[in-house]
Coordinates of C-alpha atoms and ligand atoms in Angstrom, one line a residue:
Chain A
X1 CA -50.5 56.3 -110.8
X2 CA -49.1 53.8 -108.3
X3 CA -48.1 51.0 -110.5
X4 CA -45.0 49.0 -109.6
X5 CA -42.6 47.0 -111.7
X6 CA -39.7 44.8 -110.5
X7 CA -37.3 43.7 -113.2
X8 CA -34.6 41.1 -112.4
X9 CA -34.2 42.3 -108.8
X10 CA -31.4 40.5 -107.0
X11 CA -30.1 41.1 -103.5
X12 CA -27.1 39.7 -101.7
X13 CA -25.9 40.4 -98.1
X14 CA -22.2 39.8 -98.5
X15 CA -21.8 36.4 -100.0
X16 CA -25.3 35.1 -99.3
X17 CA -27.8 35.9 -101.9
X18 CA -31.3 36.3 -100.5
X19 CA -33.3 37.4 -103.6
X20 CA -33.0 35.7 -107.0
X21 CA -34.2 37.4 -110.1
X22 CA -37.5 38.8 -108.9
X23 CA -39.8 40.0 -111.7
X24 CA -43.2 41.4 -110.8
X25 CA -45.8 43.7 -112.3
X26 CA -48.3 45.4 -110.0
X27 CA -51.1 47.4 -111.7
X28 CA -52.4 50.7 -110.4
X29 CA -54.8 50.1 -107.5
X30 CA -54.0 46.5 -107.0
X31 CA -53.7 44.9 -103.6
X32 CA -50.8 42.5 -103.7
X33 CA -49.7 40.3 -100.9
X34 CA -46.3 38.6 -100.5
X35 CA -46.5 35.4 -98.5
X36 CA -43.9 32.8 -97.8
X37 CA -42.1 31.1 -94.9
X38 CA -40.0 33.0 -92.5
X39 CA -36.7 34.2 -93.9
X40 CA -37.7 33.9 -97.6
X41 CA -36.9 37.5 -98.3
X42 CA -40.4 39.2 -98.2
X43 CA -39.3 42.0 -95.9
X44 CA -36.1 42.5 -97.9
X45 CA -38.0 42.9 -101.1
X46 CA -40.4 45.3 -99.5
X47 CA -37.5 47.4 -98.2
X48 CA -36.0 47.4 -101.6
X49 CA -39.2 48.8 -103.0
X50 CA -39.3 51.4 -100.3
X51 CA -35.7 52.4 -100.9
X52 CA -34.5 51.5 -97.5
X53 CA -32.2 48.9 -98.9
X54 CA -30.2 49.0 -102.2
X55 CA -30.8 46.1 -104.5
X56 CA -27.7 44.3 -105.8
X57 CA -29.0 44.3 -109.4
X58 CA -32.1 44.9 -111.4
X59 CA -34.5 47.8 -111.4
X60 CA -37.5 49.0 -109.5
X61 CA -40.0 51.2 -111.3
X62 CA -42.8 53.1 -109.7
X63 CA -45.3 54.8 -112.0
X64 CA -43.1 53.7 -114.9
X65 CA -40.0 55.6 -113.8
X66 CA -36.9 54.1 -112.3
X67 CA -36.5 54.8 -108.7
X68 CA -33.4 52.9 -107.7
X69 CA -31.5 56.2 -107.0
X70 CA -34.5 58.0 -105.5
X71 CA -34.6 58.4 -101.7
X72 CA -37.5 56.8 -99.8
X73 CA -39.3 60.0 -99.1
X74 CA -39.4 61.0 -102.8
X75 CA -40.8 57.7 -104.1
X76 CA -44.4 58.6 -103.3
X77 CA -44.7 55.7 -100.9
X78 CA -45.8 55.2 -97.3
X79 CA -44.9 52.2 -95.1
X80 CA -46.5 50.6 -92.1
X81 CA -44.2 48.5 -89.9
X82 CA -44.8 45.5 -87.8
X83 CA -43.6 47.3 -84.7
X84 CA -45.6 50.4 -85.4
X85 CA -42.4 52.6 -85.2
X86 CA -44.2 55.6 -83.9
X87 CA -42.0 58.5 -82.8
X88 CA -42.2 58.1 -79.0
X89 CA -41.7 61.8 -78.1
X90 CA -44.3 63.2 -80.5
X91 CA -48.1 63.2 -80.0
X92 CA -50.3 61.2 -82.4
X93 CA -51.1 64.3 -84.4
X94 CA -47.4 65.3 -84.6
X95 CA -46.6 61.7 -85.6
X96 CA -49.1 61.9 -88.4
X97 CA -47.9 65.2 -89.7
X98 CA -44.2 64.6 -89.4
X99 CA -43.8 63.5 -93.0
X100 CA -45.8 66.4 -94.5
X101 CA -43.9 68.9 -92.4
X102 CA -40.6 67.5 -93.7
X103 CA -41.9 67.9 -97.2
X104 CA -42.7 71.6 -96.5
X105 CA -46.5 71.2 -97.0
X106 CA -48.5 74.3 -96.0
X107 CA -49.8 74.2 -92.5
X108 CA -53.6 74.4 -93.3
X109 CA -53.2 71.6 -95.8
X110 CA -51.4 69.4 -93.2
X111 CA -54.3 70.2 -90.8
X112 CA -56.8 69.1 -93.4
X113 CA -55.1 65.9 -94.4
X114 CA -54.5 64.9 -90.7
X115 CA -58.2 65.6 -90.0
X116 CA -59.3 63.5 -92.9
X117 CA -57.1 60.5 -92.0
X118 CA -58.0 60.8 -88.3
X119 CA -61.7 60.7 -89.3
X120 CA -61.2 57.7 -91.5
X121 CA -59.5 55.7 -88.8
X122 CA -61.5 57.2 -85.8
X123 CA -58.4 58.6 -84.2
X124 CA -59.9 61.9 -83.1
X125 CA -60.0 61.1 -79.4
X126 CA -56.3 60.3 -79.3
X127 CA -54.8 63.1 -81.3
X128 CA -53.1 64.7 -78.3
X129 CA -51.8 61.5 -76.7
X130 CA -48.3 60.1 -77.0
X131 CA -47.8 56.6 -78.3
X132 CA -47.0 55.3 -74.8
X133 CA -50.5 56.2 -73.8
X134 CA -52.2 54.0 -76.5
X135 CA -53.0 50.3 -76.7
X136 CA -51.3 48.1 -79.3
X137 CA -54.3 48.3 -81.6
X138 CA -54.6 52.0 -81.4
X139 CA -50.9 52.4 -82.1
X140 CA -51.2 50.4 -85.2
X141 CA -54.2 52.5 -86.3
X142 CA -52.0 55.6 -85.8
X143 CA -49.2 54.0 -87.8
X144 CA -51.7 53.4 -90.6
X145 CA -53.0 56.9 -90.2
X146 CA -49.5 58.2 -90.6
X147 CA -49.2 56.4 -93.9
X148 CA -52.7 57.6 -95.1
X149 CA -52.0 61.3 -94.3
X150 CA -49.2 61.4 -96.9
X151 CA -51.6 60.3 -99.7
X152 CA -49.1 58.0 -101.3
X153 CA -49.7 56.3 -104.5
X154 CA -48.2 53.1 -103.1
X155 CA -48.7 51.7 -99.6
X156 CA -46.3 49.2 -98.2
X157 CA -47.2 47.1 -95.2
X158 CA -44.8 44.8 -93.4
X159 CA -46.8 42.3 -91.3
X160 CA -48.9 45.1 -89.8
X161 CA -51.2 42.9 -87.9
X162 CA -48.9 40.3 -86.4
X163 CA -48.5 42.0 -83.0
X164 CA -52.3 42.2 -82.5
X165 CA -54.6 39.7 -80.9
X166 CA -57.0 37.6 -82.9
X167 CA -60.1 39.8 -82.6
X168 CA -58.2 43.0 -83.3
X169 CA -56.6 41.4 -86.2
X170 CA -59.9 40.6 -87.9
X171 CA -61.1 44.2 -87.1
X172 CA -58.0 45.9 -88.5
X173 CA -58.0 43.6 -91.5
X174 CA -61.5 44.8 -92.4
X175 CA -60.3 48.4 -91.8
X176 CA -57.4 47.9 -94.3
X177 CA -59.8 46.4 -96.9
X178 CA -62.1 49.4 -96.5
X179 CA -59.2 51.8 -96.8
X180 CA -58.1 50.1 -100.0
X181 CA -61.6 50.6 -101.4
X182 CA -61.8 54.2 -100.3
X183 CA -58.3 55.3 -101.3
X184 CA -58.0 53.2 -104.5
X185 CA -54.3 53.2 -103.9
X186 CA -51.9 50.4 -104.7
X187 CA -51.0 48.3 -101.7
X188 CA -48.2 45.8 -101.2
X189 CA -48.6 43.8 -98.1
X190 CA -46.4 41.2 -96.5
X191 CA -47.8 38.6 -94.2
X192 CA -47.3 35.1 -92.8
X193 CA -51.0 34.7 -92.4
X194 CA -52.9 32.8 -95.1
X195 CA -56.2 34.1 -94.1
X196 CA -55.0 37.7 -94.4
X197 CA -53.6 36.8 -97.8
X198 CA -56.7 35.0 -99.1
X199 CA -59.1 37.7 -97.8
X200 CA -57.3 40.9 -98.8
X201 CA -55.4 40.2 -101.9
X202 CA -56.2 40.8 -105.5
X203 CA -53.0 39.0 -106.3
X204 CA -50.9 36.8 -104.1
X205 CA -47.1 36.4 -104.6
X206 CA -45.9 33.2 -103.1
X207 CA -42.2 33.3 -102.3
X208 CA -39.8 30.6 -101.2
X209 CA -36.1 30.9 -100.4
X210 CA -35.6 34.2 -102.3
X211 CA -37.6 33.2 -105.4
X212 CA -41.1 33.9 -106.6
X213 CA -42.9 30.5 -106.8
X214 CA -46.2 31.7 -108.3
X215 CA -48.2 34.8 -108.8
X216 CA -52.0 34.8 -109.1
X217 CA -55.4 35.6 -107.6
X218 CA -56.2 33.8 -104.3
X219 CA -58.6 31.4 -106.0
X220 CA -56.2 30.7 -108.9
X221 CA -53.5 29.7 -106.5
X222 CA -55.9 27.6 -104.5
X223 CA -57.3 25.8 -107.6
X224 CA -54.3 25.7 -109.8
X225 CA -51.1 25.6 -107.8
X226 CA -48.1 25.4 -110.0
X227 CA -46.0 23.2 -107.8
X228 CA -45.7 21.3 -104.5
X229 CA -44.6 24.3 -102.5
X230 CA -47.6 26.5 -103.5
X231 CA -50.0 23.6 -103.1
X232 CA -48.7 23.0 -99.6
X233 CA -48.5 26.7 -98.6
X234 CA -52.0 27.8 -99.7
X235 CA -54.9 26.2 -97.9
X236 CA -55.4 25.2 -94.3
X237 CA -55.1 22.5 -93.2
X238 CA -52.3 21.7 -95.6
X239 CA -52.9 19.6 -98.7
X240 CA -52.2 15.9 -98.2
X241 CA -49.3 14.6 -100.2
X242 CA -49.1 10.9 -100.9
X243 CA -46.3 9.1 -102.7
X244 CA -48.0 7.9 -106.0
X245 CA -46.2 4.6 -106.0
X246 CA -47.4 3.8 -102.5
X247 CA -51.0 4.1 -103.5
X248 CA -50.6 2.5 -106.9
X249 CA -51.0 5.4 -109.2
X250 CA -48.7 5.5 -112.2
X251 CA -47.3 8.4 -114.1
X252 CA -46.6 10.8 -111.3
X253 CA -44.3 11.2 -108.3
X254 CA -46.6 12.7 -105.8
X255 CA -50.4 12.9 -105.5
X256 CA -52.0 15.8 -103.7
X257 CA -55.5 16.1 -102.4
X258 CA -56.8 18.9 -100.1
X259 CA -58.4 17.8 -96.8
X260 CA -61.7 19.4 -97.7
X261 CA -61.8 17.4 -101.0
X262 CA -61.8 14.0 -99.4
X263 CA -64.8 12.1 -98.3
X264 CA -65.0 9.4 -95.6
X265 CA -66.9 6.1 -95.7
X266 CA -67.1 3.1 -93.5
X267 CA -67.7 0.6 -96.3
X268 CA -65.7 1.5 -99.4
X269 CA -63.2 4.0 -100.9
X270 CA -59.8 4.4 -102.5
X271 CA -57.5 4.2 -99.5
X272 CA -58.0 2.8 -96.0
X273 CA -56.8 4.4 -92.8
X274 CA -57.1 4.2 -89.0
X275 CA -58.4 7.3 -87.2
X276 CA -55.6 8.7 -85.0
X277 CA -57.1 11.9 -83.8
X278 CA -60.2 14.0 -84.4
X279 CA -60.6 17.8 -83.9
X280 CA -64.0 19.5 -83.5
X281 CA -63.9 23.1 -84.6
X282 CA -67.6 23.7 -84.5
X283 CA -68.3 24.5 -88.2
X284 CA -66.1 21.7 -89.3
X285 CA -64.2 18.6 -88.1
X286 CA -60.7 17.5 -88.9
X287 CA -60.0 13.8 -88.9
X288 CA -56.4 12.6 -88.9
X289 CA -56.0 9.1 -90.3
X290 CA -52.9 6.9 -90.5
X291 CA -52.8 4.9 -93.8
X292 CA -50.8 1.8 -94.1
X293 CA -48.6 2.9 -97.0
X294 CA -49.0 6.6 -97.5
X295 CA -48.6 8.0 -94.0
X296 CA -50.8 10.5 -92.3
X297 CA -53.8 12.0 -94.1
X298 CA -56.0 14.8 -92.9
X299 CA -59.7 14.9 -93.9
X300 CA -61.8 18.0 -93.3
X301 CA -65.5 17.4 -93.0
X302 CA -68.2 20.0 -92.7
X303 CA -70.4 20.1 -89.6
X304 CA -70.2 17.8 -86.6
X305 CA -68.9 14.3 -87.3
X306 CA -68.0 11.7 -84.7
X307 CA -65.6 8.8 -85.1
X308 CA -63.6 6.8 -82.6
X309 CA -59.8 6.7 -82.6
X310 CA -58.7 3.3 -83.9
X311 CA -61.7 3.0 -86.2
X312 CA -60.8 2.0 -89.8
X313 CA -62.4 4.2 -92.5
X314 CA -62.2 4.5 -96.3
X315 CA -61.4 7.8 -98.0
X316 CA -61.7 9.0 -101.6
X317 CA -61.4 12.2 -103.4
X318 CA -64.8 13.8 -104.0
X319 CA -64.1 14.5 -107.6
X320 CA -61.2 13.6 -109.9
X321 CA -60.5 17.2 -110.7
X322 CA -59.5 17.7 -107.0
X323 CA -56.6 15.3 -107.4
X324 CA -53.3 17.0 -108.2
X325 CA -50.4 15.1 -109.7
X326 CA -46.8 16.3 -109.4
X327 CA -43.7 15.2 -111.2
X328 CA -40.4 14.4 -109.7
X329 CA -39.3 18.0 -109.7
X330 CA -42.4 19.0 -107.8
X331 CA -44.1 20.7 -110.8
X332 CA -47.8 20.1 -111.3
X333 CA -48.7 17.8 -114.2
X334 CA -51.6 18.7 -116.5
Chain B
X1 CA -44.0 38.0 -56.6
X2 CA -42.4 35.3 -54.5
X3 CA -42.6 35.5 -50.7
X4 CA -38.8 35.2 -50.4
X5 CA -38.2 38.7 -51.8
X6 CA -40.5 40.1 -49.1
X7 CA -39.0 38.4 -46.1
X8 CA -38.0 41.1 -43.6
X9 CA -34.8 39.3 -42.7
X10 CA -33.6 39.5 -46.3
X11 CA -34.6 43.1 -46.6
X12 CA -32.8 44.0 -43.4
X13 CA -29.6 42.2 -44.6
X14 CA -29.7 43.9 -48.0
X15 CA -30.2 47.3 -46.3
X16 CA -27.4 46.6 -43.8
X17 CA -25.0 45.8 -46.6
X18 CA -26.0 48.9 -48.7
X19 CA -25.8 51.2 -45.6
X20 CA -22.4 49.8 -44.7
X21 CA -21.1 50.5 -48.2
X22 CA -22.6 54.0 -48.2
X23 CA -20.9 54.8 -44.9
X24 CA -17.6 53.5 -46.1
X25 CA -17.9 55.4 -49.4
X26 CA -19.0 58.7 -47.8
X27 CA -16.7 58.6 -44.8
X28 CA -13.6 60.2 -46.5
X29 CA -15.8 62.9 -47.9
X30 CA -17.4 63.5 -44.6
X31 CA -14.0 63.8 -42.9
X32 CA -12.8 66.2 -45.5
X33 CA -15.8 68.4 -45.1
X34 CA -15.9 68.6 -41.3
X35 CA -12.1 69.2 -41.1
X36 CA -12.3 72.0 -43.6
X37 CA -14.3 73.9 -41.1
X38 CA -11.8 73.4 -38.2
X39 CA -8.7 75.1 -37.0
X40 CA -5.4 73.5 -37.6
X41 CA -5.0 72.4 -33.9
X42 CA -8.4 70.8 -34.0
X43 CA -7.7 68.9 -37.2
X44 CA -4.7 67.2 -35.6
X45 CA -6.1 67.0 -32.1
X46 CA -9.4 65.4 -32.9
X47 CA -9.8 64.7 -36.6
X48 CA -13.2 62.9 -36.2
X49 CA -14.9 65.5 -34.0
X50 CA -17.4 67.9 -35.4
X51 CA -16.4 71.5 -36.0
X52 CA -18.2 72.9 -32.8
X53 CA -17.3 75.7 -30.4
X54 CA -13.6 76.4 -30.2
X55 CA -12.7 74.0 -33.0
X56 CA -14.8 75.9 -35.6
X57 CA -12.8 78.1 -37.9
X58 CA -13.1 79.4 -41.4
X59 CA -9.4 79.9 -41.7
X60 CA -9.0 77.3 -44.5
X61 CA -11.6 79.0 -46.7
X62 CA -10.0 82.4 -46.0
X63 CA -6.7 81.1 -47.3
X64 CA -8.2 79.6 -50.3
X65 CA -9.9 82.8 -51.3
X66 CA -6.9 85.0 -50.4
X67 CA -4.1 83.0 -51.9
X68 CA -4.2 82.2 -55.6
X69 CA -7.0 82.8 -57.9
X70 CA -9.4 80.0 -56.9
X71 CA -12.3 81.3 -58.8
X72 CA -10.3 81.2 -62.0
X73 CA -9.2 77.7 -61.2
X74 CA -12.8 76.7 -60.8
X75 CA -13.7 78.3 -64.0
X76 CA -10.9 76.5 -65.8
X77 CA -11.8 73.1 -64.4
X78 CA -15.5 73.6 -65.2
X79 CA -14.7 74.8 -68.8
X80 CA -12.3 71.9 -69.4
X81 CA -14.8 69.3 -68.0
X82 CA -17.9 70.6 -69.7
X83 CA -16.2 71.1 -73.1
X84 CA -14.6 67.7 -73.0
X85 CA -17.9 66.2 -71.9
X86 CA -19.8 67.8 -74.8
X87 CA -17.2 66.7 -77.3
X88 CA -17.0 63.1 -76.0
X89 CA -20.8 62.7 -76.0
X90 CA -21.2 64.3 -79.4
X91 CA -18.4 62.6 -81.3
X92 CA -18.9 59.4 -79.3
X93 CA -22.5 59.2 -80.2
X94 CA -21.9 60.0 -83.8
X95 CA -19.2 57.4 -84.2
X96 CA -21.4 54.9 -82.4
X97 CA -24.3 55.7 -84.7
X98 CA -22.1 55.1 -87.8
X99 CA -20.8 51.8 -86.4
X100 CA -24.2 50.5 -85.4
X101 CA -26.3 51.8 -88.3
X102 CA -24.3 51.5 -91.5
X103 CA -22.8 48.5 -93.1
X104 CA -19.4 49.3 -94.6
X105 CA -16.2 47.5 -95.1
X106 CA -14.1 47.1 -92.0
X107 CA -17.0 48.1 -89.8
X108 CA -16.1 45.6 -87.0
X109 CA -12.4 46.3 -87.3
X110 CA -13.0 50.1 -86.9
X111 CA -15.2 49.4 -83.9
X112 CA -12.4 47.3 -82.3
X113 CA -9.8 49.9 -83.1
X114 CA -11.9 52.6 -81.5
X115 CA -12.5 50.5 -78.4
X116 CA -8.9 49.6 -78.0
X117 CA -8.3 52.9 -76.0
X118 CA -10.4 51.4 -73.2
X119 CA -7.5 49.1 -72.3
X120 CA -4.5 51.3 -73.1
X121 CA -4.0 54.1 -70.6
X122 CA -3.6 57.4 -72.4
X123 CA -0.8 58.4 -70.0
X124 CA 1.5 56.0 -71.7
X125 CA 1.6 58.5 -74.5
X126 CA 2.3 61.5 -72.3
X127 CA 5.7 62.3 -73.8
X128 CA 4.4 62.1 -77.4
X129 CA 1.4 64.2 -76.4
X130 CA 3.6 66.8 -74.8
X131 CA 5.7 67.0 -77.9
X132 CA 2.6 67.3 -80.0
X133 CA 1.2 70.1 -77.9
X134 CA 4.6 72.0 -77.9
X135 CA 4.8 71.6 -81.7
X136 CA 1.3 72.9 -82.2
X137 CA 1.7 75.7 -79.6
X138 CA -1.1 74.5 -77.4
X139 CA 0.9 74.1 -74.2
X140 CA -0.6 76.2 -71.4
X141 CA -4.0 76.5 -73.1
X142 CA -7.2 74.9 -72.0
X143 CA -7.5 73.4 -75.5
X144 CA -4.6 71.1 -74.8
X145 CA -6.5 69.6 -71.9
X146 CA -9.8 69.5 -73.7
X147 CA -8.3 67.6 -76.7
X148 CA -6.6 65.1 -74.5
X149 CA -9.6 64.4 -72.4
X150 CA -11.8 64.1 -75.4
X151 CA -9.4 61.5 -76.8
X152 CA -9.4 59.8 -73.4
X153 CA -13.1 59.6 -73.1
X154 CA -14.1 58.6 -76.6
X155 CA -13.3 54.8 -76.5
X156 CA -15.6 54.0 -73.6
X157 CA -18.2 56.3 -74.9
X158 CA -18.2 54.8 -78.4
X159 CA -18.2 51.3 -77.0
X160 CA -21.2 51.8 -74.6
X161 CA -23.2 54.0 -77.0
X162 CA -22.9 51.7 -80.0
X163 CA -24.1 48.8 -77.9
X164 CA -27.1 50.8 -76.9
X165 CA -27.8 52.2 -80.4
X166 CA -28.0 48.6 -81.8
X167 CA -31.1 48.2 -79.6
X168 CA -32.9 51.1 -81.1
X169 CA -35.5 49.7 -83.5
X170 CA -34.6 49.7 -87.2
X171 CA -38.3 50.3 -88.0
X172 CA -38.2 53.6 -86.2
X173 CA -35.2 54.9 -88.1
X174 CA -36.7 53.6 -91.3
X175 CA -40.0 55.3 -90.6
X176 CA -38.0 58.5 -90.2
X177 CA -36.3 58.0 -93.6
X178 CA -39.7 57.4 -95.3
X179 CA -41.0 60.6 -93.7
X180 CA -38.0 62.4 -95.3
X181 CA -35.8 63.0 -92.3
X182 CA -32.1 63.4 -93.0
X183 CA -29.7 61.1 -91.3
X184 CA -28.7 63.9 -89.0
X185 CA -32.3 64.5 -88.0
X186 CA -32.8 60.8 -87.4
X187 CA -29.7 60.8 -85.2
X188 CA -30.5 63.9 -83.2
X189 CA -34.3 63.6 -83.0
X190 CA -35.0 59.9 -82.9
X191 CA -31.9 58.0 -81.7
X192 CA -30.3 60.3 -79.2
X193 CA -33.4 60.7 -77.0
X194 CA -33.8 57.0 -76.9
X195 CA -30.2 56.3 -75.7
X196 CA -30.4 59.1 -73.1
X197 CA -29.8 56.8 -70.2
X198 CA -26.7 55.5 -71.8
X199 CA -25.5 59.1 -72.5
X200 CA -26.0 59.9 -68.8
X201 CA -23.9 56.9 -67.8
X202 CA -21.2 57.8 -70.2
X203 CA -21.3 61.4 -69.0
X204 CA -20.8 60.4 -65.4
X205 CA -18.0 58.0 -66.2
X206 CA -16.3 60.6 -68.3
X207 CA -16.7 63.6 -66.1
X208 CA -15.3 62.4 -62.8
X209 CA -11.8 61.3 -64.0
X210 CA -11.5 64.6 -65.9
X211 CA -12.4 66.7 -63.0
X212 CA -10.1 64.8 -60.6
X213 CA -7.1 64.6 -63.0
X214 CA -3.8 66.1 -61.8
X215 CA -1.5 64.6 -64.3
X216 CA -2.3 66.4 -67.5
X217 CA -2.9 69.8 -66.0
X218 CA 0.5 69.6 -64.3
X219 CA 2.2 68.6 -67.6
X220 CA 0.3 70.4 -70.3
X221 CA -1.1 73.5 -68.6
X222 CA 0.6 74.4 -65.3
X223 CA 0.5 78.2 -65.9
X224 CA -1.3 80.4 -63.5
X225 CA -4.0 81.3 -66.1
X226 CA -4.8 77.7 -66.9
X227 CA -4.6 75.9 -63.6
X228 CA -7.4 73.6 -62.7
X229 CA -8.8 73.2 -59.1
X230 CA -6.9 70.0 -58.4
X231 CA -3.7 71.6 -59.5
X232 CA -4.5 74.7 -57.6
X233 CA -5.0 72.8 -54.4
X234 CA -1.5 71.4 -54.7
X235 CA 0.0 74.8 -53.8
X236 CA -1.0 74.2 -50.2
X237 CA 1.0 71.0 -50.1
X238 CA 4.7 71.8 -49.7
X239 CA 7.8 69.6 -49.3
X240 CA 8.3 70.6 -45.7
X241 CA 5.0 72.0 -44.6
X242 CA 1.4 71.5 -45.7
X243 CA -1.4 73.9 -45.1
X244 CA -4.0 71.3 -44.3
X245 CA -6.7 73.9 -43.8
X246 CA -6.2 75.2 -47.3
X247 CA -6.0 71.7 -48.8
X248 CA -9.2 70.5 -47.1
X249 CA -11.2 73.6 -47.9
X250 CA -10.1 73.5 -51.6
X251 CA -11.1 69.9 -51.8
X252 CA -14.4 70.5 -50.1
X253 CA -15.1 73.2 -52.6
X254 CA -14.0 71.0 -55.5
X255 CA -16.6 68.4 -54.7
X256 CA -19.5 70.8 -55.2
X257 CA -19.6 71.4 -59.0
X258 CA -19.1 67.8 -59.9
X259 CA -21.8 66.8 -57.4
X260 CA -24.2 69.2 -59.1
X261 CA -23.3 67.8 -62.6
X262 CA -23.8 64.3 -61.2
X263 CA -27.2 65.2 -59.9
X264 CA -28.3 66.6 -63.3
X265 CA -27.2 63.4 -65.1
X266 CA -28.6 61.0 -62.7
X267 CA -32.0 62.6 -63.0
X268 CA -31.7 62.1 -66.8
X269 CA -30.6 58.5 -66.2
X270 CA -33.9 57.7 -64.5
X271 CA -36.1 59.9 -66.7
X272 CA -34.7 58.4 -69.9
X273 CA -36.0 54.9 -69.3
X274 CA -39.5 55.7 -70.3
X275 CA -40.7 55.4 -73.9
X276 CA -43.4 53.9 -76.0
X277 CA -41.7 53.7 -79.3
X278 CA -42.3 50.1 -80.1
X279 CA -44.2 47.3 -78.5
Ligands
LIG401 N1 -28.9 43.0 -92.8 C1 -28.8 41.7 -93.2 N2 -27.6 41.1 -93.3 C2 -27.5 39.8 -93.6 N3 -28.6 39.0 -93.9 C3 -29.8 39.5 -93.8 C4 -30.0 40.9 -93.4 N4 -31.3 41.1 -93.5 C5 -31.9 40.0 -93.8 N5 -31.0 39.0 -94.1 C6 -31.3 37.6 -94.5 O1 -32.1 37.7 -95.6 C7 -33.1 36.7 -95.6 C8 -34.4 37.3 -95.8 O2 -34.8 38.1 -94.7 P1 -36.2 38.8 -94.6 O3 -36.2 39.6 -93.4 O4 -36.5 39.5 -95.9 O5 -37.2 37.6 -94.4 P2 -38.8 37.6 -94.3 O6 -39.3 36.8 -95.4 O7 -39.2 39.0 -94.1 O8 -38.9 36.7 -93.0 P3 -40.0 37.0 -91.8 O9 -41.3 36.4 -92.3 O10 -39.5 36.1 -90.7 O11 -40.1 38.4 -91.5 C9 -32.9 36.0 -94.3 O12 -32.3 34.8 -94.5 C10 -32.1 36.9 -93.5 O13 -31.2 36.1 -92.6
LIG402 MG1 -40.1 40.1 -92.4

């Protein structure tokens, strides 16, 4: 239980359409992540799945049955919000039991379920506090706890970590991964953050301007992007795009090579460029080069490498399979 | 913090201005209260002196309690004010919630229509209101006043509350929906507590004009059984002779209940500003 199907889902706000014909299959127990630029409709889609927003067309199925007319509380879902959205006047414990109370669950069962969730997320010391007396990270753990308590078959997360600082984000990310393993529930998760997407997901859904661009496992998207958008969106630093004509390659409109797939040499290579800037990140080094015809190119080298700005270097793809060719419409050519 | 805000000169100037304003605002109240404790001769002889020695007299309060049924007038005023206040806050908040929370056709237009009453004084409609009340048999009942005051208070209440309700986090309401709360429960348990400061503001702005109003009690409910305090106090003011002791004592007494209500709401006003709902 906990599978999710979206069939031809559309959504318009007044005259502006924000989702176009969304089709998606999520198997039971899968961890699916929606990524895409700001405003592409990720939250709207999540809210449609939750039942907080009506779709303008198409159907949503949870566990195989249509839920378009089912209120959010009856869909067997739980949602974690970016702003935590804890009830300010209730204690942590009351926050966590609110949903079960509404559903009329027996008191001892509520106690047991709250105790279990609280143990899982180490919330025991805070149970009697109010949200105002917790730090941001603790509040988000409570919000996750509130979702866990309800034992939903489908978890929905809308950018749950984006209000946390970097260290807490890593920590909470691990916590969510552990939860997914322990609960074996289906999770749908929205994020801006590539690292979150690559590390947590079984399946990534890349969205752009209200459309799904590509669906696949993290490595499938990395290795076989379907188009320019996905190629540019997945991977950091971004893939280098060079106009094929400018570098004398026929038969394609754009050539793409990831920064980590380029090698640098002082003597020979495919394209020459002048070092503009160099960034030392410790484990690796990013070199930015200005080429004569193809614009800026980023090269990511492993370890410590030193070059002087102004130096001319030659770069070439490490292997031919790392060179992506895109046609005029932006589609990858095979 | 910058040094400028701590300079003693600035602080003294600010306090001087505030104190001056306080004195100006409170002076009439002060004069009413001291004179209500004085004999008639003392009121006219030395209006600004304190009620000490010979000047002290409770004659005003005696007349107030002897003539007319002042306790009843108080009760009427209090009932009208509290009932109108409750209705204004309840319906105002509900309408504001609908306007700020739900997308429906003509939402903006409805909001504008409801706010129009802020600019159009309800007294312009007095004749029509009187006809309406006569036709529905509500003349000389407290209901006539309660209904009119509710109508009078709603526009401002809807306007202020809907602005505040827009600031309540959507996520919080959605969390409530996912937990299975009904829209009513979301409104009463999640949204209302968060807009409590705004409710207190609206309550104060609504309450004082109602309590002080003379116009509608005089026109819609002048009977002995439905008189309000402000109307009751008028009986001491005659065409040829005014019983100033009576007027001043009645007014001094009329300040009390509204002062108490104000104190209650202003406490709410301060207490309501604490919450940890969202970051
Ligand atoms: N209530 C609404 N009325 C009108 N337009 C809306 C409404 N809610 C969202 N939109 C529009 O729908 C589009 C998608 O919004 P959505 O919030 O789903 O984006 P998102 O992908 O979650 O962005 P972000 O990453 O910034 O959260 C946006 O262009 C937004 O302007
Ligand atoms: Mg969003």
